[in-house]
Short mmCIF file of C-alpha atoms in Angstrom, two decimals:
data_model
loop_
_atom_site.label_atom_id
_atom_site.label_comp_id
_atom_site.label_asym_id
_atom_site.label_seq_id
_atom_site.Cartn_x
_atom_site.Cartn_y
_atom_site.Cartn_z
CA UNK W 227 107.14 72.34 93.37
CA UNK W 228 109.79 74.21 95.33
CA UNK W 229 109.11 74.49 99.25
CA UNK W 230 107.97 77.60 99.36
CA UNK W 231 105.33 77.08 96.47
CA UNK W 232 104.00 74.13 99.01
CA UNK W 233 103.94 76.58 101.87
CA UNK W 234 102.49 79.21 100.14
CA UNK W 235 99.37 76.45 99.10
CA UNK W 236 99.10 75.64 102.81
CA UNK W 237 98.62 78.76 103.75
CA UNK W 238 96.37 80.16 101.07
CA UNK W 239 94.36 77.05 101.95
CA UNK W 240 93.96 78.50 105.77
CA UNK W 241 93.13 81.44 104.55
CA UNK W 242 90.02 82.61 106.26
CA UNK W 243 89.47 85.29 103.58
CA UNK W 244 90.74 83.96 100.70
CA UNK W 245 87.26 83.25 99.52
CA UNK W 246 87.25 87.08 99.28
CA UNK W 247 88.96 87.25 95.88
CA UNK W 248 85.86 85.88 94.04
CA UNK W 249 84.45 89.16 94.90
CA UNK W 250 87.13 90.83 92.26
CA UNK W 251 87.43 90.81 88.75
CA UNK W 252 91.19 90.25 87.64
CA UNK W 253 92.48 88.43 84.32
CA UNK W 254 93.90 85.27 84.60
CA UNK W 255 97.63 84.27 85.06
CA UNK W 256 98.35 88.10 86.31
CA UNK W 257 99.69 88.65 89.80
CA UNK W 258 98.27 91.72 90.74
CA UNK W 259 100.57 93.71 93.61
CA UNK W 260 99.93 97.53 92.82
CA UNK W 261 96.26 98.07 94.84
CA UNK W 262 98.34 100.36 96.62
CA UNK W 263 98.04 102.77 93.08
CA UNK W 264 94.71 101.58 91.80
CA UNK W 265 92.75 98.69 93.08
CA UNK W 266 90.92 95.86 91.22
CA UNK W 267 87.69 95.94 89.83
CA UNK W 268 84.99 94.58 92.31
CA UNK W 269 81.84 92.18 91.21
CA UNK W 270 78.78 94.20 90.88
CA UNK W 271 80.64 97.64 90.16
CA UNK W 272 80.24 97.28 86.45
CA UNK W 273 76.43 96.72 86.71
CA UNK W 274 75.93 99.35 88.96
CA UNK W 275 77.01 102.22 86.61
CA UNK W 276 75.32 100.65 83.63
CA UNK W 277 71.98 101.21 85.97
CA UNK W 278 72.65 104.56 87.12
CA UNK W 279 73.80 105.05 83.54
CA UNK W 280 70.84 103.81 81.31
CA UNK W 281 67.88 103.92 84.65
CA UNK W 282 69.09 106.66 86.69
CA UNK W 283 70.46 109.18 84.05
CA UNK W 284 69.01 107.68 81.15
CA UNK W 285 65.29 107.17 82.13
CA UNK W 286 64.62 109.33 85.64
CA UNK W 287 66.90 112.04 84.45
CA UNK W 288 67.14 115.36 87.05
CA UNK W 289 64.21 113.27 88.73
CA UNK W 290 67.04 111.14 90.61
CA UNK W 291 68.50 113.88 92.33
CA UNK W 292 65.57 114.79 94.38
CA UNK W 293 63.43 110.78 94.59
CA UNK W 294 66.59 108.36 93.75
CA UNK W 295 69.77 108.07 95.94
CA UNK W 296 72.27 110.99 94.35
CA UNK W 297 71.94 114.17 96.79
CA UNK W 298 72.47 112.04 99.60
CA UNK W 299 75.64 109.84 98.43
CA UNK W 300 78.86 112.26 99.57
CA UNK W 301 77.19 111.66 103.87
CA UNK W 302 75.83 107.99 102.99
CA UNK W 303 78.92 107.04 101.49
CA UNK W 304 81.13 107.77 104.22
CA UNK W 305 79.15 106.68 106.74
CA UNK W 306 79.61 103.15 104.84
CA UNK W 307 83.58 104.10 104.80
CA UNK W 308 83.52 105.52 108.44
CA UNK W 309 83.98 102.09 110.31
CA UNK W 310 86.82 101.51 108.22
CA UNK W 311 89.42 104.10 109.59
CA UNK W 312 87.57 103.54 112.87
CA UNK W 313 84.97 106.53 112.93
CA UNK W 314 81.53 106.93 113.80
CA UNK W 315 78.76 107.82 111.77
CA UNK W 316 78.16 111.59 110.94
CA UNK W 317 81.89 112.11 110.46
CA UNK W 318 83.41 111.18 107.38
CA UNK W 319 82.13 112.76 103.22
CA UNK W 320 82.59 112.05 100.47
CA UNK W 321 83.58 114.07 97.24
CA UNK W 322 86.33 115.67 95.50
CA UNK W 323 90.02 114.70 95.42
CA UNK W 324 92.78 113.83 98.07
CA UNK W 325 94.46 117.34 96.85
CA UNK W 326 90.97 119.31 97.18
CA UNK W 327 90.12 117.15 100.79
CA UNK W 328 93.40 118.08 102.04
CA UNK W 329 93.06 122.13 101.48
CA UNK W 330 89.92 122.60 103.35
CA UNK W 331 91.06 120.12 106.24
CA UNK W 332 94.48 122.25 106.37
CA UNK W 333 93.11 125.51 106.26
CA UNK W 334 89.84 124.43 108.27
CA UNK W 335 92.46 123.04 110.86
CA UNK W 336 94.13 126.71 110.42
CA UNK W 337 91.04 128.76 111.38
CA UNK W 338 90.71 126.48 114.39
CA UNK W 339 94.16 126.56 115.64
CA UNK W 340 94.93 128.83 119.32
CA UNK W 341 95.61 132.48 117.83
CA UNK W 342 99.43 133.62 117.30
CA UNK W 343 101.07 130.22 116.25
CA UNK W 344 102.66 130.51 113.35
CA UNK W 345 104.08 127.05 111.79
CA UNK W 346 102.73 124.38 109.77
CA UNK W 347 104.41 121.39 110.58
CA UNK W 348 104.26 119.01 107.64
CA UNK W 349 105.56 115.27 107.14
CA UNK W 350 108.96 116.09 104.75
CA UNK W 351 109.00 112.87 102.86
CA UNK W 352 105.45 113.48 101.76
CA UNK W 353 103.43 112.65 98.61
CA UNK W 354 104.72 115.93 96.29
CA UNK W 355 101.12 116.94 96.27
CA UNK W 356 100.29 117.61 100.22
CA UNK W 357 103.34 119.63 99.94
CA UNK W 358 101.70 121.87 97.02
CA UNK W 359 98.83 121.65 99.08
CA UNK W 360 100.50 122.62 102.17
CA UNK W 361 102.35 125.48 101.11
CA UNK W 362 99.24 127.32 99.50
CA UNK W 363 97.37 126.62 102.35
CA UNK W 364 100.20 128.41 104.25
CA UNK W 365 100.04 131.19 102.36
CA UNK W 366 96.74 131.49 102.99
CA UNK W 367 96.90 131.44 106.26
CA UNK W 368 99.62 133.34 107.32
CA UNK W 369 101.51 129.96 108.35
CA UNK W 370 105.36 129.16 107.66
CA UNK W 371 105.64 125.50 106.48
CA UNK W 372 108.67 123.42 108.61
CA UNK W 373 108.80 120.30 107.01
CA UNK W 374 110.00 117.44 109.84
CA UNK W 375 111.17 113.64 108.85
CA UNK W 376 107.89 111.75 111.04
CA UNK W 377 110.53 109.77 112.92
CA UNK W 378 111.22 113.35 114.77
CA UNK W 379 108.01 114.92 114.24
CA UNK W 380 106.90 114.37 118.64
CA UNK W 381 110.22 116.59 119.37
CA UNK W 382 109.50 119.34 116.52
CA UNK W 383 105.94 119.92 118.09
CA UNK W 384 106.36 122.83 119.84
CA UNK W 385 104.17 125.92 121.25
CA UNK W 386 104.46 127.83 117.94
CA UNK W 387 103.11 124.70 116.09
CA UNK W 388 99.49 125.26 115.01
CA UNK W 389 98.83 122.31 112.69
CA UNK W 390 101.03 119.40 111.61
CA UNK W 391 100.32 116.81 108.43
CA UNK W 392 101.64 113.69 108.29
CA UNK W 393 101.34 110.45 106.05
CA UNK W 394 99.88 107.73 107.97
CA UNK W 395 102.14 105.49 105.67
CA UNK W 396 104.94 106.41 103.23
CA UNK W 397 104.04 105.86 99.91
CA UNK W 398 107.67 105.13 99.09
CA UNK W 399 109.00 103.09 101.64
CA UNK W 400 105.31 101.78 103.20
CA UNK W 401 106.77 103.05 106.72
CA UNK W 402 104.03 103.17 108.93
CA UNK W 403 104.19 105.93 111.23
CA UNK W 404 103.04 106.08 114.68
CA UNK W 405 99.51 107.60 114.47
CA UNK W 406 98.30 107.49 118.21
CA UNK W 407 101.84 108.49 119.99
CA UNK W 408 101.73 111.69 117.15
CA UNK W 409 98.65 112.68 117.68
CA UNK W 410 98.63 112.74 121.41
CA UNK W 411 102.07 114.34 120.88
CA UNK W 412 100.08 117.32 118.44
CA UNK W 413 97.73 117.74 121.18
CA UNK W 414 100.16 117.77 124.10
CA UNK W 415 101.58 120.88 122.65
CA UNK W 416 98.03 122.34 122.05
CA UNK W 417 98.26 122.22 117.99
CA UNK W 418 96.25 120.50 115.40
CA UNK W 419 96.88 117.49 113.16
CA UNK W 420 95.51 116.24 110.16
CA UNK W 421 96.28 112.78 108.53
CA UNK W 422 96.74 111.58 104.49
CA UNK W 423 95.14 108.15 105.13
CA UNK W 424 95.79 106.96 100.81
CA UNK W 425 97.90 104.18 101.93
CA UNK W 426 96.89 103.16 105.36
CA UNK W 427 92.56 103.32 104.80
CA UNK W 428 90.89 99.88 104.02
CA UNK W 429 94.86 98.15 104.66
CA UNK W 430 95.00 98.43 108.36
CA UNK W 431 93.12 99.31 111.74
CA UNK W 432 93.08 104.08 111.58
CA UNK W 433 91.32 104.23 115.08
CA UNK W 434 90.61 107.74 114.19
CA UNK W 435 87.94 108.49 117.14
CA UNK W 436 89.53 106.64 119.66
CA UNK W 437 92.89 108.31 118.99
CA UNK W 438 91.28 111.76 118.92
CA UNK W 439 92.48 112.76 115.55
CA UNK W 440 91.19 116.36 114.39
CA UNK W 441 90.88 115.70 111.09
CA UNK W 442 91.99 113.21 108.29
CA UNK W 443 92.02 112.86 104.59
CA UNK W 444 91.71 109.53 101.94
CA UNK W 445 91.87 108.40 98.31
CA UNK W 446 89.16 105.61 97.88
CA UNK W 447 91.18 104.31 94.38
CA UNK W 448 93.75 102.23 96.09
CA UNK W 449 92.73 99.74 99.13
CA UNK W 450 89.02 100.88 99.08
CA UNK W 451 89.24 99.81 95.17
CA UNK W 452 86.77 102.37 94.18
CA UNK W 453 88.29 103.00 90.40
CA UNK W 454 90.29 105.61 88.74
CA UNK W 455 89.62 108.69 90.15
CA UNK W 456 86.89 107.80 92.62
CA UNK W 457 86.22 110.46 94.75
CA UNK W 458 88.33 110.80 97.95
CA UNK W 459 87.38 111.60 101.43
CA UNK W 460 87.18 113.90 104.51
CA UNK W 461 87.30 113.38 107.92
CA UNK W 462 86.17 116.10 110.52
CA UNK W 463 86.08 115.17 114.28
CA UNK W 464 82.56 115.69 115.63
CA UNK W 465 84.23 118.08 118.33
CA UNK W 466 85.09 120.23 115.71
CA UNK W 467 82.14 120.51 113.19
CA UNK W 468 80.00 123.19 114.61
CA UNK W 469 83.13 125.76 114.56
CA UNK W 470 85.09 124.06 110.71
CA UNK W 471 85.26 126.91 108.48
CA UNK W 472 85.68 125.34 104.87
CA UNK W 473 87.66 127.61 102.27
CA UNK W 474 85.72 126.12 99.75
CA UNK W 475 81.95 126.89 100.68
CA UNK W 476 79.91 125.21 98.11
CA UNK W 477 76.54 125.20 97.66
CA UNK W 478 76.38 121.78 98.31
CA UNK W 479 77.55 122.33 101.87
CA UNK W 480 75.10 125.20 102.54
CA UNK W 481 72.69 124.72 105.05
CA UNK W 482 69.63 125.45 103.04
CA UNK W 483 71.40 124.64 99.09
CA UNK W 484 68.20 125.26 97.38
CA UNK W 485 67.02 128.46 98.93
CA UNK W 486 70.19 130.02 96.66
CA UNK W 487 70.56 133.00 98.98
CA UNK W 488 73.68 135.43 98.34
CA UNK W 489 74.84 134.32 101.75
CA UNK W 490 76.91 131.08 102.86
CA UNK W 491 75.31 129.62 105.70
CA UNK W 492 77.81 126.19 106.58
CA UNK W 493 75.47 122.82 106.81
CA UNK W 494 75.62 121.19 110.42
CA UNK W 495 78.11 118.39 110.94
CA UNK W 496 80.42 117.06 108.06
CA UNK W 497 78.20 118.04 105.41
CA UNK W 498 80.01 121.45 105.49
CA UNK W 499 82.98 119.83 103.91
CA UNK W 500 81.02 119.09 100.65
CA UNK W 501 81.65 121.54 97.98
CA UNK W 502 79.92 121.56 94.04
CA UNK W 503 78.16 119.10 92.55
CA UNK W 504 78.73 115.45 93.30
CA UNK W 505 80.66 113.60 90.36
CA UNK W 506 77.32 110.57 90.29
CA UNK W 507 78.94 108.28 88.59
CA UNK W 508 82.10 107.57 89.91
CA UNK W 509 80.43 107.98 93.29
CA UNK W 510 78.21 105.36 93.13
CA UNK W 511 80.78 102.85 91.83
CA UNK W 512 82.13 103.68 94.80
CA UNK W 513 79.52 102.63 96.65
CA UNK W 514 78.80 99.14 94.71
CA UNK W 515 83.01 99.17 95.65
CA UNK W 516 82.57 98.99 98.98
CA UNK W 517 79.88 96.08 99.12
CA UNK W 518 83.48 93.71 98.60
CA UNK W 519 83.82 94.85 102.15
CA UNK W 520 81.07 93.14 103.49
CA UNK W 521 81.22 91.12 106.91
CA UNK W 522 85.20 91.93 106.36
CA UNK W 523 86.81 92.95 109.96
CA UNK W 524 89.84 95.67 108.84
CA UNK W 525 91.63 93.76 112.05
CA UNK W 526 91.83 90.14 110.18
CA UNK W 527 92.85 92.45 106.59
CA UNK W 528 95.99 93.59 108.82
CA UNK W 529 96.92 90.20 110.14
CA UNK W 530 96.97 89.11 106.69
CA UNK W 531 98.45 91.67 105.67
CA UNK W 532 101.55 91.13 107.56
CA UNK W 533 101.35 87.39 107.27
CA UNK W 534 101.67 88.22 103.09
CA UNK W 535 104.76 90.83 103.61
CA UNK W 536 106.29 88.58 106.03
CA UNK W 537 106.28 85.96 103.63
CA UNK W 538 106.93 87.78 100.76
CA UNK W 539 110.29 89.18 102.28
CA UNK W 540 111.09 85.77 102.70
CA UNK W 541 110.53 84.43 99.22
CA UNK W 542 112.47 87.19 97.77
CA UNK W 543 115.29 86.37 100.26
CA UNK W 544 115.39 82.34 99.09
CA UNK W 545 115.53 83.58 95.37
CA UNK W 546 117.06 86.94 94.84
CA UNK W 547 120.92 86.48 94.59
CA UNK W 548 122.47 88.33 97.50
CA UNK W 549 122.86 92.00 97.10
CA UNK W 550 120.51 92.79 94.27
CA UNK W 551 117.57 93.96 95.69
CA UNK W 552 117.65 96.13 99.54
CA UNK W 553 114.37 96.19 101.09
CA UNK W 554 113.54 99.65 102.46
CA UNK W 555 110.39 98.50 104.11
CA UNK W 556 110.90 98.16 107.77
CA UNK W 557 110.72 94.72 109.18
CA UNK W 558 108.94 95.69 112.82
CA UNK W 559 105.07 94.92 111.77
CA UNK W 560 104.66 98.17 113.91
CA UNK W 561 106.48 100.44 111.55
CA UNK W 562 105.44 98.74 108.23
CA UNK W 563 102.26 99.26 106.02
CA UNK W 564 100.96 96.79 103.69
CA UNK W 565 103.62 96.84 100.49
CA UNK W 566 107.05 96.16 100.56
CA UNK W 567 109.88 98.38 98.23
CA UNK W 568 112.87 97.02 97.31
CA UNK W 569 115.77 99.16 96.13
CA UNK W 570 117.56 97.96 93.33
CA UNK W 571 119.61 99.03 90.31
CA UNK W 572 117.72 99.94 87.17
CA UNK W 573 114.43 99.53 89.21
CA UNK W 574 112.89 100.71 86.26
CA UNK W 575 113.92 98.06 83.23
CA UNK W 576 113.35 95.33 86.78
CA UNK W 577 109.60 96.72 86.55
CA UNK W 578 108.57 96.53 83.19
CA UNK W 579 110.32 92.90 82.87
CA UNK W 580 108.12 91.94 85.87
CA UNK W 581 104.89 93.40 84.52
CA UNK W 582 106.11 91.83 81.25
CA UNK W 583 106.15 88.46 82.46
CA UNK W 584 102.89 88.88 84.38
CA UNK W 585 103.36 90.30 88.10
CA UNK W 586 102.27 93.45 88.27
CA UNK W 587 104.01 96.26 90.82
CA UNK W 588 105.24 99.81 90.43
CA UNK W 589 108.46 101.87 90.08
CA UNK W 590 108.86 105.23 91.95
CA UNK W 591 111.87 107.37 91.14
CA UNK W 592 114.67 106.48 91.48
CA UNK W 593 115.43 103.16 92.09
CA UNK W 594 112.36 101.72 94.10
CA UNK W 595 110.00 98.56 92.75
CA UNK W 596 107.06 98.91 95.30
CA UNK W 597 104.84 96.14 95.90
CA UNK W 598 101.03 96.21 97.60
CA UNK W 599 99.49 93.65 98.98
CA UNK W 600 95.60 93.71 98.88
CA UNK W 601 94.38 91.40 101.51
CA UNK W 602 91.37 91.33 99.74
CA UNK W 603 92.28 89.77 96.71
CA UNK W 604 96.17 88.47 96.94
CA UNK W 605 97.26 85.09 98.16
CA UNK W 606 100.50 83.86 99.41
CA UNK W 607 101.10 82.09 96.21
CA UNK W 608 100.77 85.82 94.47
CA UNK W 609 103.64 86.69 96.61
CA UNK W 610 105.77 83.55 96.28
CA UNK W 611 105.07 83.78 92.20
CA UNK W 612 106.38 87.43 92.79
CA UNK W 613 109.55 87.04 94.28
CA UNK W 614 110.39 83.98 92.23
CA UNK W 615 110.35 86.05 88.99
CA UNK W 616 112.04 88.48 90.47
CA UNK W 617 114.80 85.72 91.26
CA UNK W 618 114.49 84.50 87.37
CA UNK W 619 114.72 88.20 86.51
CA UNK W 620 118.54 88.93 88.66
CA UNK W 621 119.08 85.40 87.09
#
């Protein structure tokens, strides 16, 4: 046993939530590091649908939308994901995609910007699809989008600025970006902001109330390990319910749904954000999911969190040959998420040998391995196994 396979022990062995991993499904001898794409299965997920599926669907049929728990699951949902990006109840649905989430918050955010600004600020390293997103929502509006690297974003602010969107956490590099000083920076100059939370909800401490954040957006797939293509969700700051103006008004989010009247009359509070339909099944996993979280404080998830990425950085320091791999993750815990990405050449053929030999990460174009580290459910000897391979790999 090398030395850091005997640190690694001792500290998985302090680990006040290491216990937490019996919660998760995974197969054995797999190091699992890419819950910041998809996250593992939880216990008690797989019996769940197979209830709604054969009890719910099967046996109470339509009878479970109006005496079982479906029409209430997009508000009762968030309210169970609310404390975990640090909002109160009342605030936070559930339903749809990110893409979908973040084109009523942008245009909502819009319609409640000061009359005669003209720009839509938005985060230029972005995930491709908030800039799709973005610039139909712009032309919707009547905005212009300015796209702004977040390190500069305070100084591009200005008094023509009516809504800015930024990436809590880069999905490339897992830079964290300075949520409270931006936000109070949006405000200062009397605009908007809205937040992609995908990489930053269920990994770290949001504090989206007590940061006064207007309104946010969040996959549920990745840290929040609700399955492929669990619904995502929206945030909408209590202070600015009553006057949100959804582009998308649903019947689901109309005040009286079943009255079916030829006129939209917007639910009160966050409800307004829900749209069609909610997709049951996927949304109740969700909600078996998020039981894993139970008794879990997001604050200790971040300490460990760093205390795995520290480590890991280490580990691939001791046994990557100098010069093969350049991390692009900052070091500062301030400024750095919960993955690390290494650049290296032919990041690519380095990926698939990993995931061949059982550690399990992610390439993104061009030359970037990215590794994420789920709190929940990876140890430090995950990470030291990681970065050893890698060393076997660069040889």
């Amino acid at each position: 046993m090398t030395g850091l396979e005997a640190r690694a022990s001792e500290l998985d062995a302090a680990d006040g939530l290491a216990g937490l991993r019996d919660r998760f499904t995974l197969p054995d001898g797999v190091v699992y590091l890419d819950g910041n794409s998809l996250g593992a299965l939880p216990q008690g997920v797989a019996q769940r649908v197979a209830e709604v599926v054969a009890h719910e669907w099967g046996g109470e049929l339509i009878r479970s939308w109006s005496t079982g728990t479906w029409w209430t699951a997009p508000e009762r949902i968030g309210d169970k994901i609310a404390p975990l990006v640090g909002a109160a109840p009342g605030q936070v649905v559930v339903g749809d995609s990110t893409s979908v989430n973040l084109f009523k918050a942008l245009v909502g955010a819009a319609r409640l910007a000061r009359p005669g600004r003209t720009q839509l600020l938005v985060d230029a390293s972005t995930f491709p699809t908030d800039g799709y997103i973005a610039a139909s929502a712009a032309r919707m509006t009547g905005l212009t989008v300015t796209p702004v690297d977040p390190s500069q974003a305070a100084g591009a602010i200005g008094p023509d600025t009516a809504v800015v969107l930024l990436n809590h956490v880069d999905y490339r590099t897992g830079r964290l970006h300075d949520l409270p000083a931006l936000t109070a920076a949006a405000h200062a100059a009397g605009a908007l902001i809205v937040w992609d939370l995908c990489h930053s909800g269920g990994a770290l401490p949001v504090g989206l109330d007590a940061h006064g954040v207007d309104l946010a957006v969040g996959c549920t797939y990745k840290y929040l390990n609700g399955g492929p293509g669990s619904p995502a969700y929206l945030y909408i700051a209590e202070r600015h319910q009553a006057a949100f103006d959804s582009p998308l008004p649903g019947w689901n989010g109309h005040a009286d749904p079943f009255a079916m009247t030829s006129d939209y009359a917007p639910a009160q509070g966050a409800v307004r954000g829900r749209v069609g339909t909610p997709d049951i099944l996927s949304m109740l996993a969700l909600e078996a999911a998020l039981d894993a979280w139970d008794g879990v404080a997001v604050e200790d998830v971040r300490a460990k969190s760093l205390a795995l990425t520290d480590f890991f950085l280490e580990c691939v320091a001791a046994y990557v040959p100098a010069g093969r791999v350049e991390s692009v993750t900052p070091v500062e815990h301030e400024r750095r998420g919960s993955q690390v990405s290494l650049r290296t050449e032919n990041a690519r053929e380095v990926m698939d040998e990993l995931i061949a030999r059982g550690v399990i990460g992610d390439f993104r174009a061009p030359d970037v391995l990215r590794f994420g580290f789920t709190p929940l459910y990876v140890g430090f000897a995950d990470a030291e196994r990681a970065a050893r391979t890698l060393g076997h790999i660069f040889g």
